[in-house]
Amino acid sequence: MQRAALRAAAAARPVPCRWFRGPVPLLAVTAADKEALLRLRRNTGLPFTQCREALQRCAGDLEQAEAWLQAEAQRRGWSRSGTLRSRRAREGLVGLLRDGAAAVMVEVNCETDFVARTPQFQQLVERVVLGTMAQCRASPPRGDKYLLQEEELGQLRTSPGGELLSDHFALAMGQLGEKLALRRAAWLQVPEATGHIGAYAHGSLAAPGPVAMGTYGALVACEVTEPALPAPQLEALGKKVAQHVVGMAPTTLGSPEDQPQGEHEKRLLAQSFLLAPDMTLGQFLAAQGGLRVRDFLRFQCGHEEEGEGQ
C-alpha cells in the first residue's frame, strides 16, 4: 500500500527540464519558433543544435531554455562561441544571375561538397543571389563593377525591407550542422542600350529557377559595337568570353593592342584565346566584331583570386 502511494506521489511531481538521450518531440516549425531559436542563439552564443534541443525539452519556453542552457554550458564547459566558428569552410558554390543590364555573382561556402549539393544549401545560395540583385537595383550607380564590403555583406536582405540573410545563415547552420559563410558578392552594370553582359558558371548544377550555380563563375561587361550581331550570336559570343575568363584566370583587362607574353600572361585581351589558341582574345573579338570587353569578374569557390579582375 505504501509503495503504491509513493509511486503515485512520484508520478504527480512536475518533471524538470533535463538533458537526456531519449527522443524528444520536435516543435512545430513556425515563424515564432524560428525567432525564438535565433534569439536563444544570440543570447547564449551556443550552437544551434543545442539551442534547438533546449527549446524542445523546455516546450518552447525561451526563458527556461536559456536558463538551462547557461547552467549546462557552465557544468559541461561548452564554448560560448560555438564549435563551428573555428572550422574551415572552403567548399560551396558560386551563384550568378543576369537581369537586363545588371548581373550579380556571389560565393557561399560550406565545409563539404556533400552539403554544397543539398537542396537546402542551393536554396540559400539562391537567396543570397536574389538579395544581392535587390541591393544592386536599390543602390545608386557605382560604376561598371562593385564588390560589396564585409559590412555590406552582413546587411544583405532577402529583398528590400525583407529579412537579414545572416538570420537565414544561422538557421541553415543549425539544420545542416556545418559552418556556412557568405564570402563575397559583386555586381556588374552596363548601359541598357549599348551594353551586354556575358555569363558562365562552370561545373554548373541543374539548380531550380534563374540562378546559375557552379564551382567557378565569370561575368564580362561588354559594349555592343556596330554592325550589331543578332541576339543569339551576341549571347553565344559573350558566353565564350566568360568561359575564357573561367579557364584562363586573367587578373587585368589590358588592351586589344597588347602583345602576348607567354603562357603566364594575365592580361585578358593579350591571352591566347581558349577556343582559338593561335590568336589573342583581343584579336578574336576584333575579327568577330559585335563586342568590346570593358570589365570582368571571376570567382573560384574556395580560392583567393589575385586582383579579382581589377
mmCIF file of C-alpha atoms in Angstrom:
data_model
loop_
_atom_site.group_PDB
_atom_site.id
_atom_site.type_symbol
_atom_site.label_atom_id
_atom_site.label_comp_id
_atom_site.label_asym_id
_atom_site.label_seq_id
_atom_site.Cartn_x
_atom_site.Cartn_y
_atom_site.Cartn_z
ATOM 1 C CA MET A 1 0.000 0.000 0.000
ATOM 2 C CA GLN A 2 2.806 2.369 0.997
ATOM 3 C CA ARG A 3 4.740 1.556 -2.205
ATOM 4 C CA ALA A 4 1.723 2.249 -4.378
ATOM 5 C CA ALA A 5 1.233 5.605 -2.652
ATOM 6 C CA LEU A 6 4.903 6.540 -3.125
ATOM 7 C CA ARG A 7 4.760 5.670 -6.838
ATOM 8 C CA ALA A 8 1.617 7.781 -7.271
ATOM 9 C CA ALA A 9 3.224 10.730 -5.478
ATOM 10 C CA ALA A 10 6.370 10.497 -7.635
ATOM 11 C CA ALA A 11 4.311 10.418 -10.801
ATOM 12 C CA ALA A 12 2.431 13.554 -9.731
ATOM 13 C CA ARG A 13 5.600 15.638 -9.313
ATOM 14 C CA PRO A 14 6.392 18.091 -12.164
ATOM 15 C CA VAL A 15 9.243 16.799 -14.306
ATOM 16 C CA PRO A 16 12.072 19.385 -14.536
ATOM 17 C CA CYS A 17 13.581 20.341 -17.880
ATOM 18 C CA ARG A 18 16.582 17.996 -18.091
ATOM 19 C CA TRP A 19 19.061 16.816 -20.695
ATOM 20 C CA PHE A 20 18.763 13.106 -21.526
ATOM 21 C CA ARG A 21 19.358 10.897 -24.528
ATOM 22 C CA GLY A 22 15.830 9.738 -25.270
ATOM 23 C CA PRO A 23 13.911 11.023 -28.317
ATOM 24 C CA VAL A 24 12.324 14.432 -27.965
ATOM 25 C CA PRO A 25 9.242 15.518 -29.901
ATOM 26 C CA LEU A 26 10.045 18.309 -32.348
ATOM 27 C CA LEU A 27 8.424 21.700 -32.046
ATOM 28 C CA ALA A 28 6.233 22.812 -34.885
ATOM 29 C CA VAL A 29 8.329 24.898 -37.282
ATOM 30 C CA THR A 30 6.647 28.288 -37.255
ATOM 31 C CA ALA A 31 7.891 31.837 -37.646
ATOM 32 C CA ALA A 32 7.676 32.226 -33.845
ATOM 33 C CA ASP A 33 9.775 29.081 -33.338
ATOM 34 C CA LYS A 34 12.445 30.371 -35.718
ATOM 35 C CA GLU A 35 12.517 33.731 -33.954
ATOM 36 C CA ALA A 36 12.856 32.012 -30.576
ATOM 37 C CA LEU A 37 15.724 29.890 -31.897
ATOM 38 C CA LEU A 38 17.521 32.945 -33.270
ATOM 39 C CA ARG A 39 17.027 34.882 -30.028
ATOM 40 C CA LEU A 40 18.312 31.963 -27.964
ATOM 41 C CA ARG A 41 21.358 31.640 -30.229
ATOM 42 C CA ARG A 42 22.090 35.367 -29.976
ATOM 43 C CA ASN A 43 21.552 35.443 -26.208
ATOM 44 C CA THR A 44 23.715 32.434 -25.355
ATOM 45 C CA GLY A 45 26.231 32.188 -28.199
ATOM 46 C CA LEU A 46 25.823 28.394 -28.171
ATOM 47 C CA PRO A 47 25.465 26.209 -31.294
ATOM 48 C CA PHE A 48 22.043 25.950 -32.909
ATOM 49 C CA THR A 49 21.792 22.204 -32.295
ATOM 50 C CA GLN A 50 21.982 22.790 -28.538
ATOM 51 C CA CYS A 51 19.651 25.805 -28.659
ATOM 52 C CA ARG A 52 17.081 23.856 -30.655
ATOM 53 C CA GLU A 53 17.152 20.903 -28.257
ATOM 54 C CA ALA A 54 16.840 23.218 -25.256
ATOM 55 C CA LEU A 55 13.650 24.688 -26.737
ATOM 56 C CA GLN A 56 12.322 21.215 -27.482
ATOM 57 C CA ARG A 57 12.973 19.931 -23.983
ATOM 58 C CA CYS A 58 11.512 23.047 -22.382
ATOM 59 C CA ALA A 59 8.365 23.050 -24.562
ATOM 60 C CA GLY A 60 9.337 26.254 -26.364
ATOM 61 C CA ASP A 61 9.726 28.357 -23.178
ATOM 62 C CA LEU A 62 12.515 30.776 -24.113
ATOM 63 C CA GLU A 63 13.432 31.905 -20.593
ATOM 64 C CA GLN A 64 13.516 28.372 -19.217
ATOM 65 C CA ALA A 65 15.529 27.144 -22.212
ATOM 66 C CA GLU A 66 18.063 29.967 -21.784
ATOM 67 C CA ALA A 67 18.447 29.281 -18.062
ATOM 68 C CA TRP A 68 19.075 25.592 -18.651
ATOM 69 C CA LEU A 69 21.493 26.273 -21.487
ATOM 70 C CA GLN A 70 23.536 28.602 -19.305
ATOM 71 C CA ALA A 71 23.582 26.063 -16.484
ATOM 72 C CA GLU A 72 24.558 23.215 -18.813
ATOM 73 C CA ALA A 73 27.213 25.361 -20.511
ATOM 74 C CA GLN A 74 28.832 26.095 -17.169
ATOM 75 C CA ARG A 75 28.565 22.492 -15.999
ATOM 76 C CA ARG A 76 29.886 20.959 -19.235
ATOM 77 C CA GLY A 77 32.372 23.666 -20.186
ATOM 78 C CA TRP A 78 30.779 24.454 -23.560
ATOM 79 C CA SER A 79 32.369 27.238 -25.587
ATOM 80 C CA ARG A 80 30.018 30.202 -25.865
ATOM 81 C CA SER A 81 31.373 30.988 -29.287
ATOM 82 C CA GLY A 82 30.205 27.597 -30.568
ATOM 83 C CA THR A 83 32.266 24.919 -32.240
ATOM 84 C CA LEU A 84 31.502 25.873 -35.846
ATOM 85 C CA ARG A 85 33.241 29.241 -35.932
ATOM 86 C CA SER A 86 36.762 27.794 -35.797
ATOM 87 C CA ARG A 87 36.186 25.291 -38.604
ATOM 88 C CA ARG A 88 37.209 25.880 -42.213
ATOM 89 C CA ALA A 89 34.632 26.301 -44.947
ATOM 90 C CA ARG A 90 36.314 26.018 -48.359
ATOM 91 C CA GLU A 91 33.689 24.093 -50.344
ATOM 92 C CA GLY A 92 30.451 25.591 -51.622
ATOM 93 C CA LEU A 93 29.054 27.215 -54.737
ATOM 94 C CA VAL A 94 29.308 30.310 -56.890
ATOM 95 C CA GLY A 95 25.899 31.636 -57.902
ATOM 96 C CA LEU A 96 25.182 34.192 -60.625
ATOM 97 C CA LEU A 97 22.198 35.904 -62.178
ATOM 98 C CA ARG A 98 21.683 38.330 -65.069
ATOM 99 C CA ASP A 99 18.751 40.716 -65.100
ATOM 100 C CA GLY A 100 18.757 43.065 -68.073
ATOM 101 C CA ALA A 101 21.734 45.416 -67.852
ATOM 102 C CA ALA A 102 22.845 44.139 -64.434
ATOM 103 C CA ALA A 103 24.350 40.866 -63.221
ATOM 104 C CA VAL A 104 25.410 39.671 -59.775
ATOM 105 C CA MET A 105 27.735 36.916 -58.582
ATOM 106 C CA VAL A 106 28.227 35.515 -55.069
ATOM 107 C CA GLU A 107 30.304 32.858 -53.344
ATOM 108 C CA VAL A 108 28.765 30.912 -50.457
ATOM 109 C CA ASN A 109 30.974 28.450 -48.580
ATOM 110 C CA CYS A 110 30.381 25.294 -46.565
ATOM 111 C CA GLU A 111 32.649 22.565 -45.228
ATOM 112 C CA THR A 112 31.868 19.632 -47.533
ATOM 113 C CA ASP A 113 30.903 19.036 -51.144
ATOM 114 C CA PHE A 114 28.062 16.844 -49.893
ATOM 115 C CA VAL A 115 26.338 19.801 -48.223
ATOM 116 C CA ALA A 116 27.013 22.022 -51.259
ATOM 117 C CA ARG A 117 24.854 19.676 -53.339
ATOM 118 C CA THR A 118 21.879 19.612 -50.986
ATOM 119 C CA PRO A 119 18.679 21.475 -51.933
ATOM 120 C CA GLN A 120 18.831 23.407 -48.648
ATOM 121 C CA PHE A 121 22.260 24.843 -49.420
ATOM 122 C CA GLN A 122 21.351 25.653 -53.013
ATOM 123 C CA GLN A 123 18.222 27.461 -51.831
ATOM 124 C CA LEU A 124 20.442 29.516 -49.514
ATOM 125 C CA VAL A 125 22.729 30.424 -52.436
ATOM 126 C CA GLU A 126 19.679 31.468 -54.446
ATOM 127 C CA ARG A 127 18.500 33.700 -51.576
ATOM 128 C CA VAL A 128 21.920 35.364 -51.467
ATOM 129 C CA VAL A 129 21.933 35.959 -55.232
ATOM 130 C CA LEU A 130 18.431 37.453 -55.202
ATOM 131 C CA GLY A 131 19.276 39.570 -52.157
ATOM 132 C CA THR A 132 22.405 40.882 -53.883
ATOM 133 C CA MET A 133 20.417 41.723 -57.008
ATOM 134 C CA ALA A 134 17.863 43.601 -54.888
ATOM 135 C CA GLN A 135 20.716 45.552 -53.287
ATOM 136 C CA CYS A 136 22.187 46.284 -56.720
ATOM 137 C CA ARG A 137 18.867 47.608 -58.003
ATOM 138 C CA ALA A 138 18.317 49.744 -54.897
ATOM 139 C CA SER A 139 21.830 51.260 -54.827
ATOM 140 C CA PRO A 140 22.983 54.415 -56.626
ATOM 141 C CA PRO A 141 25.241 53.858 -59.660
ATOM 142 C CA ARG A 142 28.801 52.967 -58.575
ATOM 143 C CA GLY A 143 30.472 52.399 -61.923
ATOM 144 C CA ASP A 144 30.524 49.267 -64.021
ATOM 145 C CA LYS A 145 31.725 46.951 -61.244
ATOM 146 C CA TYR A 146 31.175 46.880 -57.495
ATOM 147 C CA LEU A 147 32.461 44.413 -54.877
ATOM 148 C CA LEU A 148 30.483 44.516 -51.642
ATOM 149 C CA GLN A 149 32.459 45.214 -48.497
ATOM 150 C CA GLU A 150 32.306 42.945 -45.426
ATOM 151 C CA GLU A 151 29.896 45.166 -43.507
ATOM 152 C CA GLU A 152 27.598 45.333 -46.546
ATOM 153 C CA LEU A 153 27.532 41.541 -46.814
ATOM 154 C CA GLY A 154 26.309 41.375 -43.217
ATOM 155 C CA GLN A 155 23.425 43.711 -44.003
ATOM 156 C CA LEU A 156 22.154 41.974 -47.144
ATOM 157 C CA ARG A 157 18.466 41.096 -47.035
ATOM 158 C CA THR A 158 16.287 38.661 -48.947
ATOM 159 C CA SER A 159 14.562 41.679 -50.545
ATOM 160 C CA PRO A 160 14.286 45.431 -49.827
ATOM 161 C CA GLY A 161 12.901 45.589 -46.292
ATOM 162 C CA GLY A 162 12.986 41.768 -46.001
ATOM 163 C CA GLU A 163 14.758 39.505 -43.522
ATOM 164 C CA LEU A 164 18.509 39.607 -42.977
ATOM 165 C CA LEU A 165 20.371 36.896 -44.864
ATOM 166 C CA SER A 166 22.532 36.417 -41.769
ATOM 167 C CA ASP A 167 19.452 35.041 -39.966
ATOM 168 C CA HIS A 168 18.916 32.520 -42.769
ATOM 169 C CA PHE A 169 22.576 31.502 -42.497
ATOM 170 C CA ALA A 170 22.210 30.991 -38.753
ATOM 171 C CA LEU A 171 19.203 28.731 -39.189
ATOM 172 C CA ALA A 172 20.833 26.814 -42.051
ATOM 173 C CA MET A 173 23.936 26.121 -39.937
ATOM 174 C CA GLY A 174 21.703 24.605 -37.275
ATOM 175 C CA GLN A 175 19.921 22.445 -39.843
ATOM 176 C CA LEU A 176 22.967 21.336 -41.863
ATOM 177 C CA GLY A 177 25.459 21.053 -38.988
ATOM 178 C CA GLU A 178 28.277 22.775 -40.893
ATOM 179 C CA LYS A 179 29.899 26.166 -40.852
ATOM 180 C CA LEU A 180 28.480 28.329 -43.654
ATOM 181 C CA ALA A 181 29.827 31.658 -44.858
ATOM 182 C CA LEU A 182 28.917 34.343 -47.360
ATOM 183 C CA ARG A 183 32.421 35.047 -48.575
ATOM 184 C CA ARG A 184 31.878 37.664 -51.259
ATOM 185 C CA ALA A 185 29.358 39.237 -53.590
ATOM 186 C CA ALA A 186 29.653 41.645 -56.508
ATOM 187 C CA TRP A 187 27.798 43.028 -59.478
ATOM 188 C CA LEU A 188 28.364 44.398 -62.965
ATOM 189 C CA GLN A 189 26.219 47.039 -64.654
ATOM 190 C CA VAL A 190 26.229 48.155 -68.305
ATOM 191 C CA PRO A 191 24.249 50.780 -70.244
ATOM 192 C CA GLU A 192 20.788 49.495 -71.189
ATOM 193 C CA ALA A 193 21.042 50.455 -74.873
ATOM 194 C CA THR A 194 24.673 49.688 -75.687
ATOM 195 C CA GLY A 195 25.795 47.078 -73.167
ATOM 196 C CA HIS A 196 25.810 43.305 -72.841
ATOM 197 C CA ILE A 197 26.938 41.004 -70.018
ATOM 198 C CA GLY A 198 28.415 37.600 -70.812
ATOM 199 C CA ALA A 199 27.971 34.964 -68.104
ATOM 200 C CA TYR A 200 29.158 31.419 -67.435
ATOM 201 C CA ALA A 201 29.081 29.018 -64.466
ATOM 202 C CA HIS A 202 31.470 26.049 -64.699
ATOM 203 C CA GLY A 203 30.563 22.712 -63.132
ATOM 204 C CA SER A 204 27.027 24.039 -63.136
ATOM 205 C CA LEU A 205 24.217 22.260 -61.339
ATOM 206 C CA ALA A 206 20.659 21.834 -62.511
ATOM 207 C CA ALA A 207 19.501 24.359 -59.924
ATOM 208 C CA PRO A 208 15.848 25.438 -59.989
ATOM 209 C CA GLY A 209 14.998 28.976 -61.017
ATOM 210 C CA PRO A 210 17.028 31.551 -62.945
ATOM 211 C CA VAL A 211 20.169 31.387 -60.784
ATOM 212 C CA ALA A 212 23.136 29.533 -62.314
ATOM 213 C CA MET A 213 25.464 27.752 -59.869
ATOM 214 C CA GLY A 214 28.840 26.058 -60.139
ATOM 215 C CA THR A 215 32.311 25.934 -58.613
ATOM 216 C CA TYR A 216 33.573 28.706 -60.941
ATOM 217 C CA GLY A 217 31.767 31.727 -62.332
ATOM 218 C CA ALA A 218 32.512 34.659 -64.620
ATOM 219 C CA LEU A 219 30.718 37.830 -65.682
ATOM 220 C CA VAL A 220 32.000 40.005 -68.527
ATOM 221 C CA ALA A 221 30.789 43.578 -69.095
ATOM 222 C CA CYS A 222 30.821 44.382 -72.810
ATOM 223 C CA GLU A 223 29.991 47.235 -75.162
ATOM 224 C CA VAL A 224 27.955 46.248 -78.205
ATOM 225 C CA THR A 225 29.635 47.533 -81.377
ATOM 226 C CA GLU A 226 28.389 48.126 -84.918
ATOM 227 C CA PRO A 227 27.415 46.330 -87.007
ATOM 228 C CA ALA A 228 25.313 44.724 -84.270
ATOM 229 C CA LEU A 229 25.162 40.924 -84.154
ATOM 230 C CA PRO A 230 21.835 39.082 -83.944
ATOM 231 C CA ALA A 231 20.854 38.405 -80.328
ATOM 232 C CA PRO A 232 21.663 34.630 -80.375
ATOM 233 C CA GLN A 233 25.160 35.285 -81.775
ATOM 234 C CA LEU A 234 25.730 38.070 -79.259
ATOM 235 C CA GLU A 235 24.712 35.746 -76.438
ATOM 236 C CA ALA A 236 26.983 32.959 -77.683
ATOM 237 C CA LEU A 237 29.959 35.318 -78.089
ATOM 238 C CA GLY A 238 29.535 36.754 -74.589
ATOM 239 C CA LYS A 239 29.407 33.236 -73.150
ATOM 240 C CA LYS A 240 32.626 32.268 -74.974
ATOM 241 C CA VAL A 241 34.442 35.234 -73.441
ATOM 242 C CA ALA A 242 33.126 34.322 -69.980
ATOM 243 C CA GLN A 243 34.280 30.704 -70.500
ATOM 244 C CA HIS A 244 37.729 32.031 -71.395
ATOM 245 C CA VAL A 245 37.804 34.091 -68.186
ATOM 246 C CA VAL A 246 36.981 30.989 -66.127
ATOM 247 C CA GLY A 247 39.552 28.820 -67.885
ATOM 248 C CA MET A 248 42.456 31.275 -68.197
ATOM 249 C CA ALA A 249 42.060 33.239 -64.927
ATOM 250 C CA PRO A 250 43.141 36.714 -66.108
ATOM 251 C CA THR A 251 43.713 39.361 -63.445
ATOM 252 C CA THR A 252 43.686 42.554 -65.533
ATOM 253 C CA LEU A 253 41.905 43.688 -68.688
ATOM 254 C CA GLY A 254 44.729 45.035 -70.866
ATOM 255 C CA SER A 255 44.028 46.422 -74.332
ATOM 256 C CA PRO A 256 43.429 44.890 -77.800
ATOM 257 C CA GLU A 257 46.870 46.153 -78.911
ATOM 258 C CA ASP A 258 48.766 44.240 -76.180
ATOM 259 C CA GLN A 259 51.188 41.591 -77.417
ATOM 260 C CA PRO A 260 51.117 38.217 -75.605
ATOM 261 C CA GLN A 261 53.943 37.488 -73.178
ATOM 262 C CA GLY A 262 53.841 33.721 -72.940
ATOM 263 C CA GLU A 263 51.816 31.151 -71.069
ATOM 264 C CA HIS A 264 51.827 33.201 -67.850
ATOM 265 C CA GLU A 265 50.046 36.144 -69.490
ATOM 266 C CA LYS A 266 47.452 37.588 -67.093
ATOM 267 C CA ARG A 267 46.056 40.427 -69.234
ATOM 268 C CA LEU A 268 42.714 39.231 -70.561
ATOM 269 C CA LEU A 269 42.892 40.717 -74.062
ATOM 270 C CA ALA A 270 46.507 39.593 -74.563
ATOM 271 C CA GLN A 271 45.890 35.964 -73.612
ATOM 272 C CA SER A 272 45.709 33.252 -76.259
ATOM 273 C CA PHE A 273 42.011 32.683 -76.781
ATOM 274 C CA LEU A 274 40.895 29.435 -75.157
ATOM 275 C CA LEU A 275 38.861 28.316 -78.196
ATOM 276 C CA ALA A 276 41.329 29.559 -80.846
ATOM 277 C CA PRO A 277 44.863 29.467 -79.348
ATOM 278 C CA ASP A 278 46.524 30.835 -82.488
ATOM 279 C CA MET A 279 45.173 34.336 -81.748
ATOM 280 C CA THR A 280 44.722 36.501 -78.688
ATOM 281 C CA LEU A 281 41.279 37.187 -77.267
ATOM 282 C CA GLY A 282 41.619 40.796 -78.427
ATOM 283 C CA GLN A 283 42.378 39.637 -81.963
ATOM 284 C CA PHE A 284 39.496 37.168 -81.908
ATOM 285 C CA LEU A 285 36.991 39.829 -80.847
ATOM 286 C CA ALA A 286 38.311 42.263 -83.452
ATOM 287 C CA ALA A 287 37.819 39.621 -86.155
ATOM 288 C CA GLN A 288 34.338 38.624 -84.918
ATOM 289 C CA GLY A 289 33.013 42.122 -84.281
ATOM 290 C CA GLY A 290 29.987 42.790 -82.142
ATOM 291 C CA LEU A 291 31.552 43.115 -78.672
ATOM 292 C CA ARG A 292 34.224 45.139 -76.901
ATOM 293 C CA VAL A 293 35.155 43.989 -73.366
ATOM 294 C CA ARG A 294 35.062 46.670 -70.678
ATOM 295 C CA ASP A 295 35.440 44.714 -67.417
ATOM 296 C CA PHE A 296 35.043 41.300 -65.854
ATOM 297 C CA LEU A 297 34.632 39.327 -62.650
ATOM 298 C CA ARG A 298 35.847 35.806 -61.899
ATOM 299 C CA PHE A 299 35.079 33.761 -58.776
ATOM 300 C CA GLN A 300 36.591 30.375 -57.967
ATOM 301 C CA CYS A 301 34.994 28.711 -54.980
ATOM 302 C CA GLY A 302 37.381 28.463 -52.038
ATOM 303 C CA HIS A 303 40.224 30.244 -53.842
ATOM 304 C CA GLU A 304 41.620 33.709 -53.283
ATOM 305 C CA GLU A 305 41.708 35.439 -56.641
ATOM 306 C CA GLU A 306 44.529 37.821 -57.485
ATOM 307 C CA GLY A 307 43.148 41.256 -58.248
ATOM 308 C CA GLU A 308 39.595 39.997 -58.909
ATOM 309 C CA GLY A 309 39.766 41.451 -62.415
ATOM 310 C CA GLN A 310 40.774 44.916 -61.253
#
